Coordinates of N, CA and C in Angstrom, one line a residue:
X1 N 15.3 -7.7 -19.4 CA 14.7 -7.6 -18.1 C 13.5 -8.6 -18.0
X2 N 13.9 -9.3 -16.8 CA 12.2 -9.8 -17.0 C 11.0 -9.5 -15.0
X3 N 9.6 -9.5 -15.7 CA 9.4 -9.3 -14.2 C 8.3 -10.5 -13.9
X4 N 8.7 -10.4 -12.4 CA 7.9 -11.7 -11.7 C 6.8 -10.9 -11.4
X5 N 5.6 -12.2 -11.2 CA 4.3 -11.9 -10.7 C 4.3 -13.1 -9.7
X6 N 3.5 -12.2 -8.6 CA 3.1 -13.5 -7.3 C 1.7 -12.6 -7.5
X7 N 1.2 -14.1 -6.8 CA -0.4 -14.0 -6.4 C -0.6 -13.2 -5.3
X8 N -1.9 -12.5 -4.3 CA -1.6 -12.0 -3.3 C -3.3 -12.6 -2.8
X9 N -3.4 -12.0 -1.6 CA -4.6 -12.9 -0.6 C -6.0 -12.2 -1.4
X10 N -5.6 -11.3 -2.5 CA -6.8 -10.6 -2.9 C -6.7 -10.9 -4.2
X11 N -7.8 -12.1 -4.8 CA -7.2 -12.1 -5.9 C -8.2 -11.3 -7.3
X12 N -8.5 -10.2 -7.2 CA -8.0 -9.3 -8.1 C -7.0 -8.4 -8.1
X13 N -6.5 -8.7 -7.4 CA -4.6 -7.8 -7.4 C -3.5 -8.6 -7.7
X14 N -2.6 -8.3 -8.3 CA -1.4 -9.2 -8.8 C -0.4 -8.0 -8.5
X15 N 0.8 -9.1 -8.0 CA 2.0 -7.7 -7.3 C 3.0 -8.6 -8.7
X16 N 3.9 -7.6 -9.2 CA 4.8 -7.3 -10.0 C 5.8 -7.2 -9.4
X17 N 7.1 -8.0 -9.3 CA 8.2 -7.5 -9.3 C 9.7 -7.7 -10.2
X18 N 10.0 -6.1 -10.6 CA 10.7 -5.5 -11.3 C 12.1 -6.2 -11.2
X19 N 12.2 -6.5 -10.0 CA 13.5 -6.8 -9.9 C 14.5 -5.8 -9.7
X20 N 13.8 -4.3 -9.5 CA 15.4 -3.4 -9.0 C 13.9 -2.4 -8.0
X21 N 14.4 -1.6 -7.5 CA 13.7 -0.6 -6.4 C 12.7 0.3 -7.2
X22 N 11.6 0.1 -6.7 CA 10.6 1.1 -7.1 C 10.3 2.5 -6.5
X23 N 10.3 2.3 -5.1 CA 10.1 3.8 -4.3 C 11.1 3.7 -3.3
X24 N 12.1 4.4 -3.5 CA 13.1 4.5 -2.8 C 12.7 4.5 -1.0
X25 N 12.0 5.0 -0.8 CA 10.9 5.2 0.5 C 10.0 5.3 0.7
X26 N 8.9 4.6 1.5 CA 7.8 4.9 1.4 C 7.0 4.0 0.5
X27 N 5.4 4.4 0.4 CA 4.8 4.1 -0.4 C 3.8 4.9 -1.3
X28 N 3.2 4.5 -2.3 CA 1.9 4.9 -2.8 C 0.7 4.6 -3.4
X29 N -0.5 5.1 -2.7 CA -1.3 4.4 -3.8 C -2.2 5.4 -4.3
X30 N -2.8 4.3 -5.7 CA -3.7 5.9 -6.5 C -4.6 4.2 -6.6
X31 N -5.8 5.0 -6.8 CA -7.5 4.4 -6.9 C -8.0 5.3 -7.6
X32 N -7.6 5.8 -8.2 CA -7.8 6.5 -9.5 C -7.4 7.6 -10.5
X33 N -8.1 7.6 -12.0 CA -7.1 8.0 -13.1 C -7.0 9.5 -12.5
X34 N -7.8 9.8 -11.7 CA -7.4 11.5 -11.4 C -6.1 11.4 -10.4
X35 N -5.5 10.5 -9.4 CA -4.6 10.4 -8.7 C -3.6 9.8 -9.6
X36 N -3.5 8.9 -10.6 CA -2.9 8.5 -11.3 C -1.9 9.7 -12.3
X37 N -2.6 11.0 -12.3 CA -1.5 11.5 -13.2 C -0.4 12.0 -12.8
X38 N -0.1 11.9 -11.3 CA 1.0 11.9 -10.7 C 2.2 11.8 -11.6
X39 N 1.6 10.0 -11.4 CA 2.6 8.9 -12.0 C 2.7 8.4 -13.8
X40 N 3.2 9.1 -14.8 CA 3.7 8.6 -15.7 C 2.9 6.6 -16.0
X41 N 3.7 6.2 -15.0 CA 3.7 4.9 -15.2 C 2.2 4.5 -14.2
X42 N 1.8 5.2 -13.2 CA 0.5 4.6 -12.6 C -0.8 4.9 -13.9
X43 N -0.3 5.9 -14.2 CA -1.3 6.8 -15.5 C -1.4 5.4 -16.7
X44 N -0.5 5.2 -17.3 CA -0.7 4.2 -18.6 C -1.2 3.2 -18.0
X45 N -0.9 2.6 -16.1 CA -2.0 1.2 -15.7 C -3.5 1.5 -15.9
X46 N -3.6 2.7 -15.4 CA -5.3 3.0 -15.6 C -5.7 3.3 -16.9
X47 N -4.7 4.1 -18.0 CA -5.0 3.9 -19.3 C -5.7 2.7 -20.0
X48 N -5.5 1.5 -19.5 CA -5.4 0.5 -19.7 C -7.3 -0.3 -20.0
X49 N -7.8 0.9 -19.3 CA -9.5 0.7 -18.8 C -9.8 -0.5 -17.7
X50 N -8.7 -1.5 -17.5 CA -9.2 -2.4 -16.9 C -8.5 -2.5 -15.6
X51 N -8.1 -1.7 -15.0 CA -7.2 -1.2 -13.9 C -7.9 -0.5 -13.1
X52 N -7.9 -0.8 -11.5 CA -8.9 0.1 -10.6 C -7.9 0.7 -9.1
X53 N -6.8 -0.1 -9.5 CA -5.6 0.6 -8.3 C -4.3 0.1 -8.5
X54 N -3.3 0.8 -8.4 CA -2.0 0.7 -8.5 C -1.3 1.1 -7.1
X55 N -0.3 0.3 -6.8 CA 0.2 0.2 -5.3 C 1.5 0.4 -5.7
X56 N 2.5 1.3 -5.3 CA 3.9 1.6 -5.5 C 4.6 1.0 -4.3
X57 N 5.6 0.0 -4.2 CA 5.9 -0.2 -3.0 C 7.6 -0.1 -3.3
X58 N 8.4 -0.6 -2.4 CA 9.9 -0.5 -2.2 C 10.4 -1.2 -3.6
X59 N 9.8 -2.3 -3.8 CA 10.5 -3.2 -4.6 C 9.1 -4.2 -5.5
X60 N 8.1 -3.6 -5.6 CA 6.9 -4.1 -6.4 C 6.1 -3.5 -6.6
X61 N 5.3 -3.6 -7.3 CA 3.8 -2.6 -8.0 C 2.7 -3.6 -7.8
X62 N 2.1 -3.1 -6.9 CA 0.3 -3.5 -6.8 C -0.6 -3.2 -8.1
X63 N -0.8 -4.9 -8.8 CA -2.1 -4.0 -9.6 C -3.4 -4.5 -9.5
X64 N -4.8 -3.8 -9.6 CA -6.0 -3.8 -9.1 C -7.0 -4.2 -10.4
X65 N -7.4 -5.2 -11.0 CA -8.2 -5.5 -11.8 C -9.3 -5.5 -11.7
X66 N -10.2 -4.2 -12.7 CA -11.5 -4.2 -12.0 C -12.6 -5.4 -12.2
X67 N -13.9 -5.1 -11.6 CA -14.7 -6.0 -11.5 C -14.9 -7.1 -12.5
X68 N -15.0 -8.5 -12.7 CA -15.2 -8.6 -13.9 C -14.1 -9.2 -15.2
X69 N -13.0 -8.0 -14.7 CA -11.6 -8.5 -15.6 C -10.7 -9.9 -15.1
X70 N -10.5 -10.7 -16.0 CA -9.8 -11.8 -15.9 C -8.1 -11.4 -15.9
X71 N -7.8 -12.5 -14.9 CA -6.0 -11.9 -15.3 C -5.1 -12.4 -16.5
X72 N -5.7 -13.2 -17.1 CA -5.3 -13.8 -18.6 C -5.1 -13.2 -19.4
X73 N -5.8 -12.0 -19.2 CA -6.0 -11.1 -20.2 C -5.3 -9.7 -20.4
X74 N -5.4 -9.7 -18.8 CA -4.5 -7.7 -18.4 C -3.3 -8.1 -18.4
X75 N -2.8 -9.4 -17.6 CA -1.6 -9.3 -17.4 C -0.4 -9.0 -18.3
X76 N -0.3 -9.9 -19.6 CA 0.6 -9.4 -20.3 C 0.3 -7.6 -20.8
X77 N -0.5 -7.0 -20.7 CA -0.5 -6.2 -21.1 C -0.3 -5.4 -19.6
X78 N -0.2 -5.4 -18.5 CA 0.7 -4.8 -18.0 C 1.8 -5.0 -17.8
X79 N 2.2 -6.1 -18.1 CA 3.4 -6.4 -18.0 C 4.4 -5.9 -19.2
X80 N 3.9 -5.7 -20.5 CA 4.6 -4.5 -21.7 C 4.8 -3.0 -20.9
X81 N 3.6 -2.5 -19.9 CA 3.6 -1.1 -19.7 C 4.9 -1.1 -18.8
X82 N 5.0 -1.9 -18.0 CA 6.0 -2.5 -17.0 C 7.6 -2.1 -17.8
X83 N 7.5 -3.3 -18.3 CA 9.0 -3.7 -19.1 C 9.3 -2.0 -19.7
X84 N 8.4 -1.5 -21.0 CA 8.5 -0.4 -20.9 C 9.4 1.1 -20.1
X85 N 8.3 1.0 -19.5 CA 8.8 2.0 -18.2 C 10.1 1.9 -17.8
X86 N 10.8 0.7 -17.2 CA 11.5 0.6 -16.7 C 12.9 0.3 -17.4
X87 N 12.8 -0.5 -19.1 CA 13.7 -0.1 -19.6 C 14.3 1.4 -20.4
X88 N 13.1 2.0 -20.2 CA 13.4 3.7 -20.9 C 14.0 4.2 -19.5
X89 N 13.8 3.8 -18.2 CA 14.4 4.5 -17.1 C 13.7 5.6 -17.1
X90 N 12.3 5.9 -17.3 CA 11.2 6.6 -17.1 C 11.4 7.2 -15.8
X91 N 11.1 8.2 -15.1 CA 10.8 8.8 -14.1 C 9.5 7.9 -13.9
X92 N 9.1 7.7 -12.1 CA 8.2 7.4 -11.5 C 6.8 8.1 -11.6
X93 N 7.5 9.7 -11.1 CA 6.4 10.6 -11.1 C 6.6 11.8 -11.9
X94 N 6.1 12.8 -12.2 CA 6.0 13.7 -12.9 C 6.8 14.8 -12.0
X95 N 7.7 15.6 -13.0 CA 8.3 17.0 -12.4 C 7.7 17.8 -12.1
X96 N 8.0 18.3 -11.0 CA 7.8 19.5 -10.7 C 8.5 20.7 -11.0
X97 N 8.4 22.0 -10.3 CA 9.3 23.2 -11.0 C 10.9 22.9 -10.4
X98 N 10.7 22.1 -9.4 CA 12.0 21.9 -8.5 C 12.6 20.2 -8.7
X99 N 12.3 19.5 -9.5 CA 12.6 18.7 -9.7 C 11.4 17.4 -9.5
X100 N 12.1 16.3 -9.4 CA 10.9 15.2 -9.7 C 10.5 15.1 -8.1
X101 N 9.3 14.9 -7.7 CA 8.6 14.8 -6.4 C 7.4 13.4 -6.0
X102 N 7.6 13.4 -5.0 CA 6.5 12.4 -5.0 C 5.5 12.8 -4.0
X103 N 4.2 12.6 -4.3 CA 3.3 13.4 -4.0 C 2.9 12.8 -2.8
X104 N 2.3 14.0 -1.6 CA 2.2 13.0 -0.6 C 0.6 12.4 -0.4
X105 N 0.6 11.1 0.4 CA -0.4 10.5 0.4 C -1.2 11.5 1.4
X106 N -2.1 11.6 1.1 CA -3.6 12.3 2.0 C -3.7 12.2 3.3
X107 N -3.4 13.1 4.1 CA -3.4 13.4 5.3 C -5.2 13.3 6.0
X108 N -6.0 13.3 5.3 CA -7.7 13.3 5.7 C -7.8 12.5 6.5
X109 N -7.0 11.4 6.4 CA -8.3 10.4 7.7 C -7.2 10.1 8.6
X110 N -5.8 11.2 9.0 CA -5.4 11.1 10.1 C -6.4 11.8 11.6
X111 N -6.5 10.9 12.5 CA -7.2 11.4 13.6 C -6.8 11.9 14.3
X112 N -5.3 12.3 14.7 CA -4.8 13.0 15.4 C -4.9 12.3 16.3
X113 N -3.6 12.3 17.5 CA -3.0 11.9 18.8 C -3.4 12.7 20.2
X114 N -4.0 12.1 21.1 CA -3.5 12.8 22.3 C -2.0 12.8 22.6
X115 N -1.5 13.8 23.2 CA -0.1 14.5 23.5 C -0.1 13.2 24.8
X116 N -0.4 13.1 25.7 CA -0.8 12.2 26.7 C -0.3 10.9 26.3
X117 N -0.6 10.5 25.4 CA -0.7 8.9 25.1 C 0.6 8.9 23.6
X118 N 1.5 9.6 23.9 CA 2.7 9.6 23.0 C 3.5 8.3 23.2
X119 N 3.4 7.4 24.5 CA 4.6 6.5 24.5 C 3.9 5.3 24.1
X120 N 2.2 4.9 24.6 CA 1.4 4.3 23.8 C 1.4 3.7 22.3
X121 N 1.6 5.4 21.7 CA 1.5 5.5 20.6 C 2.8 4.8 19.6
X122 N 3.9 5.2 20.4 CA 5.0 4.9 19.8 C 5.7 3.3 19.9
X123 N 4.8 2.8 20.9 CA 4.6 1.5 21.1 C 3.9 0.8 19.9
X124 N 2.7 1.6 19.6 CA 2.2 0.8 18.2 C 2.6 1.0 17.1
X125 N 3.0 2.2 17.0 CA 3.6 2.6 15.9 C 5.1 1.9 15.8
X126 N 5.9 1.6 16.6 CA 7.3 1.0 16.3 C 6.4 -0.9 15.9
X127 N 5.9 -1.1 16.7 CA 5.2 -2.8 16.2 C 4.3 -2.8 15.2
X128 N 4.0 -1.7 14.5 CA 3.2 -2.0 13.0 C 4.6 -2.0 12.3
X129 N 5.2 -1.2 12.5 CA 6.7 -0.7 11.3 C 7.7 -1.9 11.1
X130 N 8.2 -2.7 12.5 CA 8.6 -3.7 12.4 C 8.4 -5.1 12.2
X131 N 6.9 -5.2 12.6 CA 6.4 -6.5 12.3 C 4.9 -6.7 11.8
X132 N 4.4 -5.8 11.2 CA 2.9 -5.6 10.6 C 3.4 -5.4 9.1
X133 N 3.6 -4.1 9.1 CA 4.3 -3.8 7.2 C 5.1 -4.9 6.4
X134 N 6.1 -5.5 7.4 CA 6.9 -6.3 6.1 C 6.0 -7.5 5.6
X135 N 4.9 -8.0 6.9 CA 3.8 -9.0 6.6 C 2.9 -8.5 5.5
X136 N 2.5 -7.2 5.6 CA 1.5 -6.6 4.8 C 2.3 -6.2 3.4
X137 N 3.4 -6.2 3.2 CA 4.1 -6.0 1.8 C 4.3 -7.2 1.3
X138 N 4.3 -8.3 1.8 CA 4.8 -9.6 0.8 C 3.5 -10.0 0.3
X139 N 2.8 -9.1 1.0 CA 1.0 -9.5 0.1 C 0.5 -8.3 -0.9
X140 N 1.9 -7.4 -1.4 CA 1.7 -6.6 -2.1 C 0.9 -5.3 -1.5
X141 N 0.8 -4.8 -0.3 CA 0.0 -3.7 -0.3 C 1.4 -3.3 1.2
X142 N -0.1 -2.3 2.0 CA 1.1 -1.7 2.9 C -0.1 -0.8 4.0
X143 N 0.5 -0.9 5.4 CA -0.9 -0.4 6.3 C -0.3 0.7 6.9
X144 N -1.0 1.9 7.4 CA -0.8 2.9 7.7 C -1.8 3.3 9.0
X145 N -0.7 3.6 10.2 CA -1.5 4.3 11.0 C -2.3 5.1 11.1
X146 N -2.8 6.0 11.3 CA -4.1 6.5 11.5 C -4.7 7.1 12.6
X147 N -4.1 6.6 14.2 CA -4.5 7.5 15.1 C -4.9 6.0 16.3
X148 N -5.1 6.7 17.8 CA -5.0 6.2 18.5 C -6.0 6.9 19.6
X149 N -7.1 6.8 19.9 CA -8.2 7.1 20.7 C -9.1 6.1 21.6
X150 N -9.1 6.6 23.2 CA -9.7 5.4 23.7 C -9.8 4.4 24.0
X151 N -8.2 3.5 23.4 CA -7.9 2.3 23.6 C -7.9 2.0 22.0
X152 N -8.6 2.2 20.9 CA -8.9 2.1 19.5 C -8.0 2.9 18.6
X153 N -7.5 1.5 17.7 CA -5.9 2.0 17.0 C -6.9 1.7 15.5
X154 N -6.5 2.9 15.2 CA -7.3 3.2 13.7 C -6.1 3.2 12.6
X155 N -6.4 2.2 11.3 CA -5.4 1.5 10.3 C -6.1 2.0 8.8
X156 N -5.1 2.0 8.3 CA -5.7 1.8 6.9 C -4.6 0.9 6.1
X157 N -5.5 -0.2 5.1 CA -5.4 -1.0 4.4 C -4.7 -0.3 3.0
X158 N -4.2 -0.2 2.6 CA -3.7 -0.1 1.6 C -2.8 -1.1 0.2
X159 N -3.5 -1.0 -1.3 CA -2.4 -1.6 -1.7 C -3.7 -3.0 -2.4
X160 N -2.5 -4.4 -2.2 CA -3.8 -5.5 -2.5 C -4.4 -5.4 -1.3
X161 N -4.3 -4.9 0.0 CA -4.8 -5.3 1.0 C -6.2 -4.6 1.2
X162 N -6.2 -3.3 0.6 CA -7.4 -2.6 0.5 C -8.3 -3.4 0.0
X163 N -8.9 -3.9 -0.8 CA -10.0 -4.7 -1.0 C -10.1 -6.3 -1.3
X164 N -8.7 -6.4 0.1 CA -8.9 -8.2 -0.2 C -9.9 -8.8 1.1
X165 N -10.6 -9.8 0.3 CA -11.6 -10.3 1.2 C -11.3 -10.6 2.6
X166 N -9.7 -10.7 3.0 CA -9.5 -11.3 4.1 C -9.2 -10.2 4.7
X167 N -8.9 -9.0 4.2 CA -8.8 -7.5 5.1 C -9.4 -7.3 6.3
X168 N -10.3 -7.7 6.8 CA -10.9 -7.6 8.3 C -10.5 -8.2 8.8
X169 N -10.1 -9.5 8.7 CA -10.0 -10.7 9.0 C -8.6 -10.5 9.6
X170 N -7.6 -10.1 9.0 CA -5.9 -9.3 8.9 C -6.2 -8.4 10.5
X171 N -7.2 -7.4 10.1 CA -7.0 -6.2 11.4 C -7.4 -6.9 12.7
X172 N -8.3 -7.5 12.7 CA -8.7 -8.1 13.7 C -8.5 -9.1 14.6
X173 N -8.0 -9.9 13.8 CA -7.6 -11.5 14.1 C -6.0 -11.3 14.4
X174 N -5.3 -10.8 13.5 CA -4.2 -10.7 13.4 C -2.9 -9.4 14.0
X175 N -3.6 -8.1 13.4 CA -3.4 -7.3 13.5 C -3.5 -6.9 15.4
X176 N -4.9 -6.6 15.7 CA -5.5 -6.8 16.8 C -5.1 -7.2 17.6
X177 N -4.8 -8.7 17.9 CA -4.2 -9.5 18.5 C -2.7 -9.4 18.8
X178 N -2.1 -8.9 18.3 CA -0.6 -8.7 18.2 C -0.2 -7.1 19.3
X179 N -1.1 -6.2 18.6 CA -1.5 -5.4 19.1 C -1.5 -5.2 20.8
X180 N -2.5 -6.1 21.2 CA -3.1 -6.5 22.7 C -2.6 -7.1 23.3
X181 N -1.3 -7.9 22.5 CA -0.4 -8.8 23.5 C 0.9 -7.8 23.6
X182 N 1.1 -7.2 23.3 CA 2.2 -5.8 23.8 C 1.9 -4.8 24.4
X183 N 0.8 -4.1 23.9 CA 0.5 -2.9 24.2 C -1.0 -2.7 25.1
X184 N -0.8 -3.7 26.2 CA -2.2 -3.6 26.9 C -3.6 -2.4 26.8
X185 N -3.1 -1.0 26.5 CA -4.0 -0.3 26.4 C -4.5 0.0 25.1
X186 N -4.1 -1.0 24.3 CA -5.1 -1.3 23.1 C -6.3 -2.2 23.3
X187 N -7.1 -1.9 23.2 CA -8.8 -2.8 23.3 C -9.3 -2.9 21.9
X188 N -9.0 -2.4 21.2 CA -9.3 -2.8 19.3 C -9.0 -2.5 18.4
X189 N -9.1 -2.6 17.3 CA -8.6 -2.3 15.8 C -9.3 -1.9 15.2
X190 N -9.5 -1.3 14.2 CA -10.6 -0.4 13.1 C -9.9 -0.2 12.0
X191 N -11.0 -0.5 10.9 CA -10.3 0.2 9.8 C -10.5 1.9 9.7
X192 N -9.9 2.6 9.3 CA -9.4 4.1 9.6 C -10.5 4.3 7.8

């Protein structure tokens, strides 16, 4: 087995790819060793001490090098935890009493919808799904809606994208802008 690494716009994150499917659907992320025991395999990245987030995506793993850490150094060594995992055919996440589960991501900083502004909504939400995410995944991370108030479409960053320097720069410039050329009753972007 061997796995690729690409660079991403954040460079303390390096995306991994396995070369076969990682989350059948969906995504996830842990920012830390308490969310990490989920995951078997997110658990040994933070084992690692020099790991500060792990990104589960369709077909690559986000990893987060903390402050300070050089990639010369982690990488092969996540890249064993990697090879590892995936040639034992490890489970992703830990069982449950009903079988293996994947835990869901935190519902807290959903803002909730006006009922009123559902077709709005579904205007933004079909144009982040089709043409925001696949952009936001070849950079190793993944963005999530968040809610829609007053013209203001609330996002969250996830993945390498969470703490890459160009992350505002993405919602605003880019994100924003895409945004406002479709869906006129968008007036801004925020991070959520």
């Amino acid at each position: 087995m061997f796995i690729e690494t690409e660079t991403t716009p954040n460079p303390a994150t390096l995306k991994f790819l396995p070369g076969r499917e990682v989350m059948a659907e969906g995504t996830r992320e842990f920012t830390s060793p308490e969310d990490a025991a989920a995951s078997p395999l997110a658990e040994a990245l933070f084992d690692l001490g020099d790991v500060t987030g792990v990104f589960f995506g369709h077909g690559f793993i986000s990893v987060t090098a903390a402050p300070g850490v050089e990639w010369p150094g982690l990488k092969p060594q996540v890249v064993s935890i990697l090879l590892d995992h995936f040639v034992s055919e490890a489970p992703l996440f830990r069982q449950s009493g009903n079988g293996i589960t994947v835990p869901p991501e935190s519902e807290d900083a959903d803002l909730g919808d006006d009922p009123a502004d559902a077709d709005i909504i579904a205007q933004i939400k079909d144009l982040i799904e089709t043409r925001v995410r696949p952009a936001v995944a070849n950079d190793g991370g993944d963005i999530v809606y968040r809610g829609f108030r007053e013209g203001v479409v609330y996002l969250s960053m996830q993945g390498a994208c969470s703490g890459c320097p160009s992350s505002s720069a993405t919602l605003k410039h880019g994100i924003e802008s895409l945004l406002k050329h479709y869906v006129p009753e968008v007036s801004e972007v925020r991070a959520a």
